[in-house]
Amino acid sequence: MTESSLTVSDSVMREVRDMAYDARISSRALARADTAWKNRGLQAIAEDLVEQSSVILAQNADDVHRERANGMSEAMLDRLSLNPQRIQELADSLHALVGLADPVGQVIRGTTLDNGLRMVQARVPLGVVGAIYEARPNVTVDIAGLAIKSGNAVMLRGGSAAAKTNQTISRIIRAALDRCGLPMDCVQSVDEFGREGANALMLASGAIDVLIPRGGHNLIQSVVKNARVPVIETGEGNCHIFVDVSASEKMAKDILVNAKTQRPGTCNTVETLLLAEGSSAAPAVLKALAQVGVTLHVDERTSARLPAGIEYVQATEEDFHTEYGSLDLAVATVDDVDAAISHIRRYSTGHSEAIITNSLDHAEKFIQEVDSAAVYVNASTRFTDGGQFGLGAEVGISTQKLHARGPMGLEQLTTSKWIVRGDGQTRR
C-alpha cells in the first residue's frame, strides 16, 4: 500500500464515519456502565463463544482452506487457525479480564492546592479505538474484551484472510452485548468494505481517537506512514537472544528452542541469536536448534565453529533485519556483551531482547543499556504477552515510547482527565 493507494469512495467514507458516530455514542454509554455490568457482558461473550464454537470452527475451516490454497505460509496459517482449545483460551482470557480491576475512574494522583482547590487526575476511556490486523481471529476477541472493560468502542478491520471467522465472532459478541443491555455498536467491523474499510479508518480523523495496527512489517508501516489518525505502533518483532560466555548449556538450549519453535509465527519469537566468542554452550545450542528443524542463517564467524554435519545458510545483511515468522534464525558471533548490545541497537525493532548469562554484572549491563519494550535475563522472549504478563489479554505490543510501551492491556486503553473542585476560587 502506498500513499496514492489510500483512496476511499465517498459512499464508503460516509458509511464508516456513520459507524464511527454510532461507536462514539455507544462509547459514551459504555463509559457510564459500572464494572459489574461490563463484567456481565464479558462473561456472556465468553459463554457464547464456547457454546457456538462449532459454528466458529466451521467458518474458520473455510478461511484456512481458502488461504492454504492461496499459498499462505504455515506460520500465518497457524495464526489464522482456531481449534476447541484456542476458543476455550479466548473465553478464559475474557474471564481473566472480569477478575481484573476496572481502570475507569481510578485516581492516578490527587492534591489540595494552597488556595483550596481539590484536584485529582483520573483514568477515562480513550473513546473510539480503531484496529487493523490480519489473519488473527483471536485479536477480535482480545481487543473487544479489553475495549468493553475499559469503556471504549472499537472499529475493527480484521482482513480478508479471516473474513468468515471474524464475521461470526463479531456477530456473537454483538448479540451477547445486546442481551446484557450494553450497546452492541461499541464493537463494529468494517471488513465488509475490504481494503477501503482499512483506508477509511486511517483517514477518519476526528472520528477515530487512536488507531492500532497489529501484524507484519508491511501492514504496520503502511498504517504508520499513511494514517491521519494518531497511531500506536505495535508488534513488529525482530527479537534477539544473546548467549553470554558464562551461559549454561542446558539453560541456553532450553530457552532458544522454546523461543524459536514454541510458536514461530508470533512477534515475540526470537529471530536473531547472538553467540559470545568462546561460549562453551554455543555448539550444543546450534545443534539443538538444527535437530528441531530450525534453518540457521549464520555469519562467517559462526560457520567456522558449527558442529560437523549441521546444514546452514550463509547469512546476508538482510537476514539480521528480518522478522521471519518461521523456523528460520539469523545467527552471529560477537566479541562480548558490549558487541551484542551494539548489534541489538543497530537491528532491533524495540520489542523483546534476552541475555542468557551467569554473570550478574553482564545481566545488569544488558538491562541498563538495551532499550526495548521488554528485556529478559535467563528467560524466553515468548513471555512478552498480555496474558502472560497478567494483563488478561492485549491489544498489541507497543514498540514505541509515547503513551504505551510493551503489552497493551486495560490501563493502556485509557487516558486521563483532571477533575478540579473549588469553592468559588478565581485566579489573581
Coordinates of C-alpha atoms in Angstrom, one line a residue:
M1 CA 0.0 0.0 0.0
T2 CA 1.4 3.4 -0.9
E3 CA 0.2 6.9 -0.3
S4 CA -1.5 7.1 -3.7
S5 CA -3.5 3.9 -3.0
L6 CA -5.2 5.4 0.1
T7 CA -8.3 6.0 -1.8
V8 CA -11.8 5.6 -0.5
S9 CA -15.1 6.1 -2.3
D10 CA -17.3 8.8 -0.9
S11 CA -20.0 6.2 -0.1
V12 CA -17.7 4.0 2.0
M13 CA -16.2 7.0 3.8
R14 CA -19.6 8.2 4.7
E15 CA -20.7 4.7 6.0
V16 CA -17.5 4.3 8.0
R17 CA -17.9 7.8 9.6
D18 CA -21.6 7.0 10.3
M19 CA -20.4 3.8 12.0
A20 CA -17.8 5.7 14.0
Y21 CA -20.5 8.2 15.1
D22 CA -22.6 5.2 16.4
A23 CA -19.5 3.9 18.1
R24 CA -18.9 7.3 19.7
I25 CA -22.5 7.3 21.1
S26 CA -22.0 3.7 22.3
S27 CA -18.7 4.5 23.9
R28 CA -20.3 7.3 26.0
A29 CA -23.0 4.9 27.2
L30 CA -20.3 2.2 27.9
A31 CA -18.2 4.7 29.8
R32 CA -21.2 5.2 32.2
A33 CA -21.6 1.5 32.8
D34 CA -20.4 0.2 36.1
T35 CA -17.9 -2.6 36.5
A36 CA -20.4 -5.3 37.3
W37 CA -22.4 -4.5 34.2
K38 CA -19.4 -4.6 31.9
N39 CA -18.3 -7.9 33.5
R40 CA -21.6 -9.5 32.8
G41 CA -21.1 -8.6 29.2
L42 CA -17.7 -10.2 29.1
Q43 CA -19.0 -13.3 30.8
A44 CA -21.8 -13.6 28.3
I45 CA -19.4 -13.3 25.4
A46 CA -17.1 -16.0 26.8
E47 CA -20.1 -18.3 27.3
D48 CA -21.4 -17.8 23.8
L49 CA -18.0 -18.3 22.2
V50 CA -17.7 -21.7 23.8
E51 CA -21.4 -22.6 23.2
Q52 CA -21.1 -21.6 19.5
S53 CA -17.6 -23.0 19.0
S54 CA -18.8 -25.5 16.3
V55 CA -20.1 -22.6 14.2
I56 CA -16.9 -20.6 14.6
L57 CA -14.7 -23.6 13.8
A58 CA -16.7 -24.4 10.6
Q59 CA -16.3 -20.8 9.4
N60 CA -12.6 -20.9 10.4
A61 CA -12.0 -24.1 8.5
D62 CA -13.3 -22.4 5.3
D63 CA -11.0 -19.5 5.9
V64 CA -8.0 -21.8 6.5
H65 CA -8.8 -24.0 3.5
R66 CA -9.1 -20.9 1.2
E67 CA -5.8 -19.4 2.4
R68 CA -3.9 -22.6 2.2
A69 CA -5.0 -22.9 -1.4
N70 CA -3.8 -19.3 -1.9
G71 CA -0.3 -20.2 -0.7
M72 CA -0.4 -18.7 2.8
S73 CA 2.7 -19.6 4.8
E74 CA 2.4 -22.2 7.6
A75 CA 3.2 -19.6 10.2
M76 CA 0.4 -17.4 9.1
L77 CA -2.0 -20.4 8.8
D78 CA -1.1 -21.1 12.4
R79 CA -2.2 -17.6 13.4
L80 CA -5.4 -17.9 11.4
S81 CA -6.4 -21.3 12.7
L82 CA -8.7 -21.9 15.7
N83 CA -9.5 -25.2 17.5
P84 CA -11.6 -26.0 20.6
Q85 CA -8.6 -25.4 22.9
R86 CA -7.9 -21.9 21.4
I87 CA -11.5 -20.9 21.6
Q88 CA -11.6 -22.0 25.3
E89 CA -8.4 -20.0 25.8
L90 CA -10.2 -16.9 24.4
A91 CA -13.1 -17.5 26.7
D92 CA -10.6 -17.9 29.6
S93 CA -9.0 -14.6 28.7
L94 CA -12.3 -12.9 29.0
H95 CA -12.9 -14.5 32.4
A96 CA -9.5 -13.2 33.4
L97 CA -10.5 -9.7 32.4
V98 CA -13.5 -10.0 34.6
G99 CA -11.2 -10.5 37.5
L100 CA -9.0 -7.5 36.8
A101 CA -9.6 -4.1 38.3
D102 CA -11.6 -1.7 36.2
P103 CA -9.2 1.2 35.2
V104 CA -12.0 3.7 34.5
G105 CA -12.2 6.2 37.3
Q106 CA -9.0 5.1 39.0
V107 CA -7.3 8.1 40.6
I108 CA -3.7 8.4 39.5
R109 CA -2.9 11.3 41.8
G110 CA -4.7 13.9 43.9
T111 CA -3.8 17.0 45.9
T112 CA -5.3 20.1 47.5
L113 CA -3.7 23.4 46.5
D114 CA -2.9 26.2 48.9
N115 CA -5.9 28.1 47.5
G116 CA -8.2 25.2 48.5
L117 CA -8.7 23.7 45.0
R118 CA -9.1 20.0 45.3
M119 CA -7.6 18.2 42.2
V120 CA -7.5 14.6 41.1
Q121 CA -6.2 13.0 37.9
A122 CA -8.4 10.1 37.0
R123 CA -8.4 7.5 34.2
V124 CA -11.0 7.7 31.5
P125 CA -11.5 5.7 28.3
L126 CA -9.8 6.8 25.1
G127 CA -13.1 6.8 23.2
V128 CA -13.2 5.1 19.8
V129 CA -10.3 2.8 19.0
G130 CA -9.6 1.6 15.5
A131 CA -7.7 -1.7 15.0
I132 CA -6.3 -3.0 11.7
Y133 CA -4.9 -6.6 11.8
E134 CA -4.5 -9.6 9.6
A135 CA -5.2 -13.4 9.9
R136 CA -5.7 -13.2 13.7
P137 CA -9.3 -14.0 14.7
N138 CA -8.2 -14.2 18.3
V139 CA -7.4 -10.5 18.2
T140 CA -11.1 -9.8 17.5
V141 CA -11.9 -11.2 20.9
D142 CA -8.9 -9.8 22.7
I143 CA -9.5 -6.2 21.5
A144 CA -13.3 -6.3 22.0
G145 CA -12.9 -7.6 25.5
L146 CA -10.3 -5.1 26.5
A147 CA -12.3 -2.3 25.0
I148 CA -15.5 -3.2 26.8
K149 CA -13.8 -3.5 30.2
S150 CA -12.0 -0.1 29.7
G151 CA -15.1 1.6 28.4
N152 CA -14.1 2.1 24.8
A153 CA -15.8 1.4 21.5
V154 CA -13.8 -0.4 18.8
M155 CA -13.8 -0.3 15.0
L156 CA -12.2 -3.5 13.6
R157 CA -10.6 -4.4 10.3
G158 CA -9.6 -8.0 10.6
G159 CA -8.5 -8.6 7.0
S160 CA -9.8 -10.9 4.2
A161 CA -7.9 -14.0 5.3
A162 CA -10.1 -14.4 8.4
A163 CA -13.2 -12.8 7.0
K164 CA -15.7 -15.6 7.8
T165 CA -14.3 -16.3 11.2
N166 CA -14.2 -12.6 12.2
Q167 CA -17.7 -12.1 10.9
T168 CA -19.0 -14.9 13.1
I169 CA -17.1 -13.8 16.2
S170 CA -18.3 -10.2 15.8
R171 CA -21.9 -11.3 15.5
I172 CA -21.6 -13.4 18.6
I173 CA -20.0 -10.5 20.6
R174 CA -22.6 -8.0 19.5
A175 CA -25.5 -10.3 20.3
A176 CA -24.1 -11.1 23.8
L177 CA -23.7 -7.3 24.5
D178 CA -27.3 -6.6 23.3
R179 CA -28.6 -9.4 25.5
C180 CA -26.9 -7.8 28.6
G181 CA -28.2 -4.4 27.8
L182 CA -24.9 -3.0 26.7
P183 CA -24.6 -1.0 23.4
M184 CA -23.7 -3.5 20.6
D185 CA -22.3 -0.7 18.4
C186 CA -19.3 -0.4 20.8
V187 CA -17.9 -3.4 18.7
Q188 CA -18.1 -2.9 14.9
S189 CA -16.3 -4.3 11.9
V190 CA -15.5 -2.6 8.6
D191 CA -14.5 -5.8 6.9
E192 CA -17.4 -5.7 4.6
F193 CA -15.7 -2.8 2.8
G194 CA -12.4 -4.6 2.2
R195 CA -9.3 -2.6 1.7
E196 CA -11.4 0.6 1.5
G197 CA -12.5 -0.1 5.1
A198 CA -8.9 -0.1 6.3
N199 CA -8.2 3.1 4.3
A200 CA -11.3 4.8 5.7
L201 CA -10.2 4.0 9.3
M202 CA -6.8 5.5 8.5
L203 CA -8.4 8.7 7.1
A204 CA -11.1 9.1 9.7
S205 CA -9.5 12.0 11.5
G206 CA -11.8 13.3 14.2
A207 CA -14.0 10.2 14.2
I208 CA -11.4 7.7 15.4
D209 CA -9.4 8.6 18.5
V210 CA -6.5 6.3 18.0
L211 CA -5.5 3.5 15.5
I212 CA -3.7 0.4 16.4
P213 CA -2.2 -1.8 13.7
R214 CA -1.2 -5.4 14.5
G215 CA 0.5 -7.6 12.0
G216 CA 3.7 -7.8 9.9
H217 CA 6.1 -5.1 8.9
N218 CA 4.3 -4.1 5.7
L219 CA 0.9 -3.7 7.4
I220 CA 2.3 -1.8 10.4
Q221 CA 4.5 0.6 8.3
S222 CA 1.6 1.3 5.9
V223 CA -0.6 2.4 8.8
V224 CA 2.2 4.4 10.5
K225 CA 3.1 6.2 7.2
N226 CA -0.4 6.8 5.8
A227 CA -2.8 7.3 8.7
R228 CA -4.2 10.7 9.5
V229 CA -5.4 9.3 12.9
P230 CA -3.0 9.0 15.8
V231 CA -1.3 5.6 15.7
I232 CA 0.2 3.4 18.4
E233 CA 2.9 1.3 16.6
T234 CA 2.8 -2.3 17.7
G235 CA 4.0 -5.8 17.1
E236 CA 7.0 -5.8 14.7
G237 CA 9.4 -8.1 16.5
N238 CA 13.0 -8.6 15.4
C239 CA 13.8 -10.1 18.8
H240 CA 17.3 -11.1 19.9
I241 CA 18.8 -13.6 22.4
F242 CA 22.4 -13.2 23.5
V243 CA 24.2 -16.3 24.8
D244 CA 26.9 -14.9 27.1
V245 CA 30.3 -16.7 27.5
S246 CA 29.2 -17.8 31.0
A247 CA 25.8 -19.2 29.9
S248 CA 24.9 -22.7 31.0
E249 CA 24.5 -25.2 28.1
K250 CA 21.2 -26.7 29.3
M251 CA 19.6 -23.3 30.0
A252 CA 20.7 -21.9 26.7
K253 CA 19.4 -24.9 24.7
D254 CA 16.0 -24.9 26.5
I255 CA 15.4 -21.2 26.1
L256 CA 16.5 -21.0 22.5
V257 CA 14.4 -24.0 21.4
N258 CA 11.4 -22.6 23.2
A259 CA 11.8 -19.0 21.9
K260 CA 12.2 -20.1 18.3
T261 CA 9.9 -23.2 18.0
Q262 CA 7.1 -22.9 20.5
R263 CA 5.0 -20.8 18.1
P264 CA 7.3 -19.4 15.3
G265 CA 4.7 -17.1 13.8
T266 CA 4.4 -14.8 16.8
C267 CA 6.0 -11.4 17.2
N268 CA 7.8 -12.4 20.4
T269 CA 9.6 -15.3 18.8
V270 CA 13.4 -14.9 18.7
E271 CA 14.7 -14.0 15.2
T272 CA 18.4 -13.5 15.9
L273 CA 20.8 -15.5 18.1
L274 CA 24.0 -13.8 19.2
L275 CA 26.8 -16.0 20.5
A276 CA 29.6 -14.7 22.6
E277 CA 33.1 -15.7 21.3
G278 CA 34.3 -18.5 23.4
S279 CA 30.9 -19.6 24.6
S280 CA 31.1 -23.3 25.5
A281 CA 27.3 -23.6 25.1
A282 CA 27.3 -22.4 21.5
P283 CA 27.9 -25.8 19.7
A284 CA 25.2 -27.5 21.7
V285 CA 22.7 -24.7 21.2
L286 CA 23.2 -24.7 17.4
K287 CA 23.0 -28.5 17.3
A288 CA 19.7 -28.5 19.3
L289 CA 18.2 -25.9 17.0
A290 CA 19.1 -27.8 13.9
Q291 CA 17.7 -31.0 15.3
V292 CA 14.3 -29.4 15.7
G293 CA 14.2 -28.2 12.2
V294 CA 15.4 -24.6 12.5
T295 CA 17.2 -23.3 9.4
L296 CA 20.3 -21.4 10.6
H297 CA 21.4 -18.3 8.7
V298 CA 24.9 -17.9 10.0
D299 CA 27.7 -15.3 9.6
E300 CA 31.2 -16.3 8.8
R301 CA 32.5 -16.4 12.4
T302 CA 29.7 -18.8 13.3
S303 CA 30.1 -21.0 10.3
A304 CA 33.7 -21.7 11.3
R305 CA 32.5 -23.1 14.6
L306 CA 29.4 -25.1 13.6
P307 CA 29.4 -28.7 14.7
A308 CA 30.0 -31.2 11.9
G309 CA 27.0 -32.2 9.9
I310 CA 24.8 -29.2 10.6
E311 CA 23.5 -27.6 7.4
Y312 CA 23.2 -23.8 7.2
V313 CA 22.6 -20.9 5.0
Q314 CA 25.2 -18.1 4.7
A315 CA 23.7 -15.0 6.4
T316 CA 23.3 -11.8 4.5
E317 CA 22.9 -8.3 5.9
E318 CA 19.2 -8.6 5.2
D319 CA 18.9 -11.6 7.5
F320 CA 19.7 -9.5 10.5
H321 CA 16.9 -7.1 9.7
T322 CA 14.3 -9.8 9.1
E323 CA 11.3 -10.9 11.2
Y324 CA 11.0 -14.3 9.7
G325 CA 7.8 -15.6 11.4
S326 CA 9.1 -19.1 10.6
L327 CA 11.6 -21.7 11.6
D328 CA 14.5 -19.5 10.3
L329 CA 17.0 -17.9 12.6
A330 CA 19.8 -15.4 12.0
V331 CA 23.0 -16.2 13.9
A332 CA 26.0 -14.1 14.6
T333 CA 29.1 -14.5 16.8
V334 CA 30.1 -11.3 18.7
D335 CA 33.1 -10.5 20.9
D336 CA 31.3 -9.8 24.1
V337 CA 28.2 -8.3 25.8
D338 CA 29.1 -4.8 24.6
A339 CA 29.2 -6.1 21.0
A340 CA 25.9 -7.8 21.5
I341 CA 24.3 -4.6 22.8
S342 CA 25.7 -2.7 19.8
H343 CA 24.3 -5.3 17.4
I344 CA 20.9 -5.1 19.1
R345 CA 20.9 -1.3 18.9
R346 CA 21.5 -1.5 15.2
Y347 CA 19.0 -4.1 14.2
S348 CA 16.3 -4.4 16.9
T349 CA 12.7 -3.2 16.4
G350 CA 12.5 -2.5 20.1
H351 CA 10.3 -5.4 21.0
S352 CA 12.0 -8.1 23.2
E353 CA 15.6 -9.0 23.9
A354 CA 17.2 -11.5 26.2
I355 CA 20.5 -12.4 27.7
I356 CA 21.5 -15.9 29.0
T357 CA 24.3 -15.5 31.5
N358 CA 25.6 -16.4 34.9
S359 CA 27.2 -13.0 35.3
L360 CA 25.3 -10.5 37.4
D361 CA 27.4 -7.7 36.0
H362 CA 26.6 -8.6 32.4
A363 CA 22.9 -9.1 33.2
E364 CA 22.7 -5.6 34.8
K365 CA 24.6 -4.0 31.9
F366 CA 22.3 -5.7 29.4
I367 CA 19.2 -4.4 31.3
Q368 CA 20.5 -0.9 31.6
E369 CA 21.7 -0.5 28.0
V370 CA 19.2 -2.4 25.9
D371 CA 16.3 -0.1 25.0
S372 CA 13.4 -2.4 24.2
A373 CA 9.9 -2.8 25.5
A374 CA 10.8 -6.0 27.3
V375 CA 14.3 -7.1 28.4
Y376 CA 14.9 -10.6 29.8
V377 CA 17.6 -12.3 31.8
N378 CA 17.6 -16.1 31.5
A379 CA 14.1 -16.5 30.1
S380 CA 12.4 -16.9 26.8
T381 CA 11.2 -13.9 24.8
R382 CA 7.9 -15.8 24.3
F383 CA 6.6 -14.4 27.6
T384 CA 6.0 -10.9 26.1
D385 CA 2.3 -11.3 26.0
G386 CA -0.6 -9.6 27.8
G387 CA -1.9 -12.8 29.2
Q388 CA 1.5 -14.0 30.4
F389 CA 2.1 -10.5 32.0
G390 CA -1.1 -10.7 34.0
L391 CA -3.0 -8.2 31.8
G392 CA -5.7 -10.6 30.9
A393 CA -5.2 -10.0 27.1
E394 CA -3.6 -7.4 24.9
V395 CA -4.5 -5.1 22.1
G396 CA -0.9 -5.4 20.8
I397 CA 2.6 -5.0 22.0
S398 CA 3.7 -1.3 21.6
T399 CA 7.2 -0.8 20.4
Q400 CA 7.0 3.0 20.6
K401 CA 7.6 5.2 23.6
L402 CA 4.6 7.6 23.6
H403 CA 1.6 6.7 25.8
A404 CA 2.1 3.0 26.0
R405 CA 5.0 0.5 25.7
G406 CA 5.0 -3.2 25.7
P407 CA 1.9 -5.3 26.0
M408 CA -1.2 -3.0 26.0
G409 CA -3.8 -4.0 28.4
L410 CA -6.7 -2.2 30.2
E411 CA -4.7 0.8 31.5
Q412 CA -3.1 1.4 28.1
L413 CA -6.6 1.9 26.6
T414 CA -7.3 4.8 28.9
T415 CA -6.1 8.4 29.1
S416 CA -6.7 10.8 32.0
K417 CA -8.6 13.9 32.9
W418 CA -8.0 16.4 35.6
I419 CA -11.0 17.0 37.9
V420 CA -10.8 20.2 39.9
R421 CA -13.3 21.1 42.7
G422 CA -13.5 24.5 44.2
D423 CA -15.5 26.9 46.3
G424 CA -15.5 29.9 44.1
Q425 CA -11.8 30.4 43.7
T426 CA -10.6 32.8 41.0
R427 CA -7.0 33.3 39.7
R428 CA -5.2 36.5 40.6

